[in-house]
Coordinates of C-alpha atoms and ligand atoms in Angstrom, one line a residue:
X1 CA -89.5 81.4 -40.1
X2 CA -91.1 78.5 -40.3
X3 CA -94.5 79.6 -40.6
X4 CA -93.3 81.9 -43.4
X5 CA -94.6 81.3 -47.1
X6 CA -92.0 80.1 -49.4
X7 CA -92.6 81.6 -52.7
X8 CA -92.1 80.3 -56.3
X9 CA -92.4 82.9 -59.1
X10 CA -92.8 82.3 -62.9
X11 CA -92.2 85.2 -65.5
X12 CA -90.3 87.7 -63.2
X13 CA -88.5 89.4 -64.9
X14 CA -91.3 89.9 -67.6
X15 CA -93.1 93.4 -68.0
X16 CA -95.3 92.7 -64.4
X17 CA -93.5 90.2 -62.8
X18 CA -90.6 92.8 -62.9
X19 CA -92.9 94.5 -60.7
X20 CA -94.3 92.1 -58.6
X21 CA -90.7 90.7 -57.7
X22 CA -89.5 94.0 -56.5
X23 CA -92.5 94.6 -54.2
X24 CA -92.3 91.0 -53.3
X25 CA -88.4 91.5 -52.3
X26 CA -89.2 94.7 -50.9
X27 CA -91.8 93.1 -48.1
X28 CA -88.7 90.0 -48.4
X29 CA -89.5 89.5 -43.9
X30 CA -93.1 88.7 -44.5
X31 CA -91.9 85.4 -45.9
X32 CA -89.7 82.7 -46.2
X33 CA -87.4 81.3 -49.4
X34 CA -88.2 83.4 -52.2
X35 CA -87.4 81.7 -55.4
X36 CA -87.7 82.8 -59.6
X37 CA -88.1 79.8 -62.0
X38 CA -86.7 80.6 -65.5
X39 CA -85.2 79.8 -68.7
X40 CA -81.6 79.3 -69.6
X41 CA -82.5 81.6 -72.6
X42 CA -83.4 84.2 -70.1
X43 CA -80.7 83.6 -67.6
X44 CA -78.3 84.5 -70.4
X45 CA -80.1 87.5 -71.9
X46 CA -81.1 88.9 -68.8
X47 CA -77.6 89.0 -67.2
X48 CA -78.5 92.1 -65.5
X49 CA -81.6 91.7 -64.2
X50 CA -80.8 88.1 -63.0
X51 CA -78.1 89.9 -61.1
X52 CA -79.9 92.3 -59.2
X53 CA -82.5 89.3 -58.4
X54 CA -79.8 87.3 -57.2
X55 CA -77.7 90.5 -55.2
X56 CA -81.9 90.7 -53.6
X57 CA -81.4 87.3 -52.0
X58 CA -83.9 85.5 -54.7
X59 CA -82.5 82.3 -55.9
X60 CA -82.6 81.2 -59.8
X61 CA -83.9 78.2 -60.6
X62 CA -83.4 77.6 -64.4
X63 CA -85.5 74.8 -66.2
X64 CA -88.0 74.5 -69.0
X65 CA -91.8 75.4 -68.2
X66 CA -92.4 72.8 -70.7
X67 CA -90.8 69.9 -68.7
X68 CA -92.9 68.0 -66.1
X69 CA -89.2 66.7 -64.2
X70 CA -87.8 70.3 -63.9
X71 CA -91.1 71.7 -62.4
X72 CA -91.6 68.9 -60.1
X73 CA -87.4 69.5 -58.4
X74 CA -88.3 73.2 -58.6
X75 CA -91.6 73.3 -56.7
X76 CA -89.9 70.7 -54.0
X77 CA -89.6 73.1 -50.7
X78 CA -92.1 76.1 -52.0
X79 CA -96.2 76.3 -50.6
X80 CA -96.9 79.3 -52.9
X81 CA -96.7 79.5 -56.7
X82 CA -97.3 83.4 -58.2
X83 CA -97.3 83.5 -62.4
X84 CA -96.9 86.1 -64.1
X85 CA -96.5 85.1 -67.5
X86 CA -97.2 86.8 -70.2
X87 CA -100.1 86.5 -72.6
X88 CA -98.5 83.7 -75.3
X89 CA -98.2 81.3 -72.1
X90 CA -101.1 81.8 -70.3
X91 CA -102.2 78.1 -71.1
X92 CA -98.7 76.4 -70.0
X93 CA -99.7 77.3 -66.4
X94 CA -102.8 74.5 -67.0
X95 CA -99.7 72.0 -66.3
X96 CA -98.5 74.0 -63.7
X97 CA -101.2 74.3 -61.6
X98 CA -102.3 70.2 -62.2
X99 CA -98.5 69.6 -60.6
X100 CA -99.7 71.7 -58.0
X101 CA -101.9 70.1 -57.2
X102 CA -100.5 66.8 -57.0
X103 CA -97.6 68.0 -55.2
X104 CA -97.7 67.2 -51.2
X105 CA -96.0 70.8 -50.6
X106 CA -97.4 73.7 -52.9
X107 CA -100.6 74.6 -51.4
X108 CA -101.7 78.2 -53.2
X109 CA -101.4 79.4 -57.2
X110 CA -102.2 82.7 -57.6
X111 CA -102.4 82.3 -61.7
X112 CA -101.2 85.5 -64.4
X113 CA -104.0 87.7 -64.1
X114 CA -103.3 91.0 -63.0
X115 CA -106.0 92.9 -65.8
X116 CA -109.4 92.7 -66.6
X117 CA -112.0 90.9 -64.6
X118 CA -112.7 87.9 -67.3
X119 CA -115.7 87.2 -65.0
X120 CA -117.2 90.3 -65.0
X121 CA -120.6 89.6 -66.9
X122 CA -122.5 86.9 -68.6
X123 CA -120.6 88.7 -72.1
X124 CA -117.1 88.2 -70.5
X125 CA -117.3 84.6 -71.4
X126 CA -116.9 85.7 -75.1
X127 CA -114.8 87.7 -75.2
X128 CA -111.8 86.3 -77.4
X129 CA -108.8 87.7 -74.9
X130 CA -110.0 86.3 -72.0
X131 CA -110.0 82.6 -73.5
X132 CA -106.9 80.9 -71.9
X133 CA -107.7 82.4 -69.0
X134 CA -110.8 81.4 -68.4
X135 CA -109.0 77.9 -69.4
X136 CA -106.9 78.7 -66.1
X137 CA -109.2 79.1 -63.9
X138 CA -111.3 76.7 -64.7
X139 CA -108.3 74.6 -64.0
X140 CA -107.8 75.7 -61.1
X141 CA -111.8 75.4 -60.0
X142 CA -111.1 71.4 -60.6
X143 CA -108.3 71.4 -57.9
X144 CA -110.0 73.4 -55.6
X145 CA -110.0 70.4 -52.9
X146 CA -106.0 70.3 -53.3
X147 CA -104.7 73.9 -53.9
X148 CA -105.9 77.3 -53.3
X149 CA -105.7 80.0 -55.5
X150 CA -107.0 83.9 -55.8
X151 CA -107.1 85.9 -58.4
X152 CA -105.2 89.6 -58.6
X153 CA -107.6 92.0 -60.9
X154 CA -106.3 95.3 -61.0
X155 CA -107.9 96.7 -64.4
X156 CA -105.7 98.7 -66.9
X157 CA -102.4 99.6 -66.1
X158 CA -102.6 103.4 -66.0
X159 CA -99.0 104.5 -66.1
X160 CA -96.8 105.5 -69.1
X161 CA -96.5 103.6 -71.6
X162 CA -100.0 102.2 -70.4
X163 CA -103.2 103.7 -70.7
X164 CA -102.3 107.3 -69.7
X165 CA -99.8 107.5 -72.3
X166 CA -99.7 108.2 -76.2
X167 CA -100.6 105.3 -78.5
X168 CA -99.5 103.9 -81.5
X169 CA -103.2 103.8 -82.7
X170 CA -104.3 107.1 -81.4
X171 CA -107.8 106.4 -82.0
X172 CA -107.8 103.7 -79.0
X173 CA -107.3 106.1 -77.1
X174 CA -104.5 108.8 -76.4
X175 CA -103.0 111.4 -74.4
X176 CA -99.7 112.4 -76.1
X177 CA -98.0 115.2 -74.2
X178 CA -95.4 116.6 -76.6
X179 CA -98.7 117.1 -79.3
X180 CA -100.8 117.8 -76.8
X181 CA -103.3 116.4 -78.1
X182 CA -105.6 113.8 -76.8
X183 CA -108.0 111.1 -78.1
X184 CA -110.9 110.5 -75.8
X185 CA -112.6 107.1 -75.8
X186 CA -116.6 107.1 -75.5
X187 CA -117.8 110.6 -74.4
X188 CA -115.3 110.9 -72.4
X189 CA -117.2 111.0 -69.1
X190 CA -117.1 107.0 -68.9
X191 CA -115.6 106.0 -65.5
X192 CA -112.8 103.5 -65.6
X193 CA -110.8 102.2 -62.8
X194 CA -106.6 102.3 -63.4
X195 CA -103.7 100.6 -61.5
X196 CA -100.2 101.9 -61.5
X197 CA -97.2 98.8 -61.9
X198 CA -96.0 99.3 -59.1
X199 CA -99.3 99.2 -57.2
X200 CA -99.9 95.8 -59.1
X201 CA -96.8 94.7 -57.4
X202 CA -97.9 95.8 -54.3
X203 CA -101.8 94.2 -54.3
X204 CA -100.0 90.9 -55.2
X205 CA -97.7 91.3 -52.0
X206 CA -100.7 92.2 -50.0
X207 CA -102.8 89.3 -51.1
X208 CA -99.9 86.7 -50.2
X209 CA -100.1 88.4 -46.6
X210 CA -103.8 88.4 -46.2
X211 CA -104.2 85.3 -47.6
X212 CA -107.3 84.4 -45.0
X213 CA -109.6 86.9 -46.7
X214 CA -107.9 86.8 -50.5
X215 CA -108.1 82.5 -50.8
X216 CA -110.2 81.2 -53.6
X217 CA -111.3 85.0 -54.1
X218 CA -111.3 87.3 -57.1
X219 CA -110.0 90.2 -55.5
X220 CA -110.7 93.4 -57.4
X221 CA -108.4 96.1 -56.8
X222 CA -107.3 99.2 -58.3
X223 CA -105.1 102.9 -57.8
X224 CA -108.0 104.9 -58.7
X225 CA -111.5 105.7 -60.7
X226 CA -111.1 108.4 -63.3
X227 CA -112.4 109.4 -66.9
X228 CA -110.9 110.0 -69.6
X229 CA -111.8 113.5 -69.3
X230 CA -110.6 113.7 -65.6
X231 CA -107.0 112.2 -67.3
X232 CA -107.4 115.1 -69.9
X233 CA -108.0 118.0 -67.3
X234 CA -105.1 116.6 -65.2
X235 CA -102.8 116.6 -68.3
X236 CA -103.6 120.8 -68.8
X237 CA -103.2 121.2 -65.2
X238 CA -99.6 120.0 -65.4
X239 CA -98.7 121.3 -68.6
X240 CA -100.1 124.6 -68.3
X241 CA -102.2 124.7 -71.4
X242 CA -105.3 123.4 -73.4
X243 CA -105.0 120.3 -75.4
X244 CA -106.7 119.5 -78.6
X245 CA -109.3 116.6 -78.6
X246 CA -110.3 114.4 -80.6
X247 CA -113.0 111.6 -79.6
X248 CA -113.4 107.8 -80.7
X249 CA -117.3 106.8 -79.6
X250 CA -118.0 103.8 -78.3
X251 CA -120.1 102.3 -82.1
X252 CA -116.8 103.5 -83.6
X253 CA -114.6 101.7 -81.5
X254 CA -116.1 98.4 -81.9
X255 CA -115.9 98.9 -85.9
X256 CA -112.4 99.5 -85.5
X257 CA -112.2 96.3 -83.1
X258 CA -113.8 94.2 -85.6
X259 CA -111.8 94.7 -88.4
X260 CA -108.3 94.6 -86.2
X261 CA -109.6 90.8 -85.9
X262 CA -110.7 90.6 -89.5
X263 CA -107.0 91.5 -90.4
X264 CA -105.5 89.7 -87.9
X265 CA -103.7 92.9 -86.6
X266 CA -101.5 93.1 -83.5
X267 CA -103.7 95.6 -81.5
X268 CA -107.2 93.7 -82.1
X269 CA -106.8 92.5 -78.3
X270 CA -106.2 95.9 -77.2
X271 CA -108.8 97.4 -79.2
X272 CA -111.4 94.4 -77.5
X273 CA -109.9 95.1 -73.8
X274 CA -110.3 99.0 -74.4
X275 CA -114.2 98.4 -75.7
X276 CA -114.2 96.8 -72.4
X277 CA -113.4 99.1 -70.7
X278 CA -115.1 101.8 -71.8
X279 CA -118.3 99.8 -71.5
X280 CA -117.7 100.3 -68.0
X281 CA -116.4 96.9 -67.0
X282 CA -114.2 98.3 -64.6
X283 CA -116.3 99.4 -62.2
X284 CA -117.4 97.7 -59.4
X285 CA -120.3 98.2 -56.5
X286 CA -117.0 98.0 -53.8
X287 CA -113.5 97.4 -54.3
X288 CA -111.2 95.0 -52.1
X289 CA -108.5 97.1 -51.8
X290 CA -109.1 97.6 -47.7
X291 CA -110.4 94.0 -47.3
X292 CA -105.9 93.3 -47.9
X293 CA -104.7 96.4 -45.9
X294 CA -103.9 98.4 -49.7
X295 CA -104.4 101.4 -49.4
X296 CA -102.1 103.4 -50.2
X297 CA -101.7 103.8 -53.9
X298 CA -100.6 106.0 -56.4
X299 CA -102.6 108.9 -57.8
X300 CA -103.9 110.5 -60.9
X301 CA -101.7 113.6 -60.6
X302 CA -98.8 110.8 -59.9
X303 CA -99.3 109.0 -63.0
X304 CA -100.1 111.8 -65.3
X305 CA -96.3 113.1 -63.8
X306 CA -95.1 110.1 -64.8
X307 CA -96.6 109.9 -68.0
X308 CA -95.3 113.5 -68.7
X309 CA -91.5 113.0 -67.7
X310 CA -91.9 109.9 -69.5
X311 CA -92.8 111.1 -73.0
X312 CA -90.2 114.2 -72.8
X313 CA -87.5 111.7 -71.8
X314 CA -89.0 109.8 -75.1
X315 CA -89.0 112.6 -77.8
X316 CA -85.3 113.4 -76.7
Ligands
NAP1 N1 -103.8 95.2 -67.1 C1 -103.1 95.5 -68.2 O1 -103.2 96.6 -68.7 C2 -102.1 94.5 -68.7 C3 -101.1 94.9 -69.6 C4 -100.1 93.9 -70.0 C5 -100.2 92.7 -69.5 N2 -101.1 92.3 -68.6 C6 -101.2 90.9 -68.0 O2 -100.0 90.7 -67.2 C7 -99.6 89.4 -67.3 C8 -98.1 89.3 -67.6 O3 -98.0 89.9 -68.9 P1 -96.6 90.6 -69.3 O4 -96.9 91.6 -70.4 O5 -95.9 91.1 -68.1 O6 -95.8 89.4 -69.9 P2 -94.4 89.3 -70.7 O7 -93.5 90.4 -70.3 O8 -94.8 89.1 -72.1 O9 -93.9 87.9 -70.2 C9 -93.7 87.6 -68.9 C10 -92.8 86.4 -68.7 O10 -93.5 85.2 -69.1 C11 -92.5 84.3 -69.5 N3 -92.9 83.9 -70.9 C12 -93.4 84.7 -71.9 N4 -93.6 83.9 -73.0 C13 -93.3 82.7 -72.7 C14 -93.3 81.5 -73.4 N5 -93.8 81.4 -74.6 N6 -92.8 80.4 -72.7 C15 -92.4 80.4 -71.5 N7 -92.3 81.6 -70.7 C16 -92.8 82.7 -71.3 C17 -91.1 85.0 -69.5 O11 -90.6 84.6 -68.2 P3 -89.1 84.7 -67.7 O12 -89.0 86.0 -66.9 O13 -88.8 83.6 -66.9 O14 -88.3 84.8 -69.0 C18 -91.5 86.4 -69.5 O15 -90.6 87.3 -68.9 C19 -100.5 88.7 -68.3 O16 -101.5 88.0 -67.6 C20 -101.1 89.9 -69.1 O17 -102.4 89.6 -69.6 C21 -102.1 93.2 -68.1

């Protein structure tokens, strides 16, 4: 046991870490005290979820992000931190990982990633969603000496409601079952890499247990490579029919990206990270999927299930 990591997790029971907590619970031998830091806000709302965290053997330790004496107790007898907060508090890990650092027991971070590879090329840099964290990391470059970190970058989330999935925006891209219908970004022959949830969970668990080849690493992982197309043909497969499509081309898609940020609309970081993706940044020469022993993951045809039974539970 005593060589076990004992893990603290931040944003658990958020859209990811929901996932990453139940793969981390479900590999629960591979390490030692695993622990969720929260907010009393959340520990009331949440009754249910808390409840099936605690019934898991995770203990709850309620406090305020915010506050540099409840972090401190809370990181006392843990040597792994994993975040995965969610976009509007990416910066609030900056503190985080500076405790860290200074801490004599918390030796890796491994920060809220789990998306697109902000270090992908010399444009990633300016790209406005990938600000904070590119603020985190370089954060964490500046503590280096004191606390390792590496960096989970799985892509897209593929599954329903995710990118195989309908959208409120249709021309961002679509594939709405019940119309079957589909909107096609780029020509639709553009390969882009797609993770499932539950496959993030599981690259996260996998990283923790390989740490030796994952520290101070970007480690890009995925499910699988696919087009939009590919998605498309998969959809007529399991519904049995043709689909109508529709197609939003790259030139058009930045228009509609710029003026989502010119009107300060919700979706302008979604319509940036889905340019990005269909730029291609996605793709990589090799993946590191076999460098942590993941292998296994989830399908095309699984997700596009998925994304099926999902919609018709949806529309009833
Ligand atoms: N690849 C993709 O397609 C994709 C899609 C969505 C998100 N992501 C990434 O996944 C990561 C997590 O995102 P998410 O959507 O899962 O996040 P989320 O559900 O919005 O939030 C996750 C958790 O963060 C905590 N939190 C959120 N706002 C907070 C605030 N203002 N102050 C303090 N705590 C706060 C809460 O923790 P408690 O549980 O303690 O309440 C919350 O449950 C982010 O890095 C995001 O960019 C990737």
């Amino acid at each position: 046991m005593a060589d076990k990591s004992n893990l603290l997790m931040f944003g658990a029971t958020g859209a990811i870490g929901n996932y990453i907590i139940k793969a981390i619970i479900n590999s629960k031998d591979a390490f030692g005290r695993i622990a969720v830091f929260t907010s009393a806000n959340t520990v009331a709302s949440k009754v249910k979820e808390i409840d099936a965290l605690k019934q898991a053997g995770v203990e709850i330790i309620t406090g305020d992000i915010a506050s540099q004496d409840d972090v401190k107790a809370a990181y006392s007898g843990f040597d792994t931190v994993i975040s995965a907060l969610g976009r509007g508090a990416i910066a609030s890990q900056i503190p985080l990982i500076q405790l860290a650092a200074e801490s004599s027991n918390i030796k890796r971070f491994v920060p809220s990633e789990y998306g697109t590879d902000i270090e992908y090329g010399p444009a990633s840099q300016h790209e406005k969603p990938h600000q904070q964290k590119l603020k985190v990391r370089a954060a964490l470059k500046e503590v280096q000496g004191q606390l390792e970190h590496a960096y989970v970058v799985t892509g897209p989330y593929g599954d329903y409601p995710f990118y195989i999935g309908p959208a409120a925006e249709p021309k961002v891209g679509s594939f709405d079952a019940t119309k079957k219908h589909a909107v096609l970004l780029g020509d639709g022959n553009g390969r882009i890499s797609l993770t499932s949830r539950p496959d993030v969970g599981k690259f996260v668990v996998h990283t923790l247990t390989h740490w030796d080849v994952a520290r101070n690493r970007a480690m890009k992982v995925n499910s699988f490579t696919t087009t939009p197309r590919g998605i498309l043909e998969e959809f007529e497969k399991q519904t049995n029919s043709k689909w109508t499509v529709d197609y939003t081309p790259l030139e058009e898609l930045r228009r509609i990206e710029k003026k989502a940020w010119e009107n300060g609309a919700p979706i302008a970081t979604v319509c940036t990270l889905r340019r990005i993706w269909t730029e291609g940044s996605t793709l990589y020469d090799r993946r590191d999927n076999e460098d942590i022993g993941a292998v296994q993951t989830e399908s095309l045809e699984d997700l596009v299930r998925g994304s099926i039974q999902g919609q018709l539970a949806a529309s009833q």
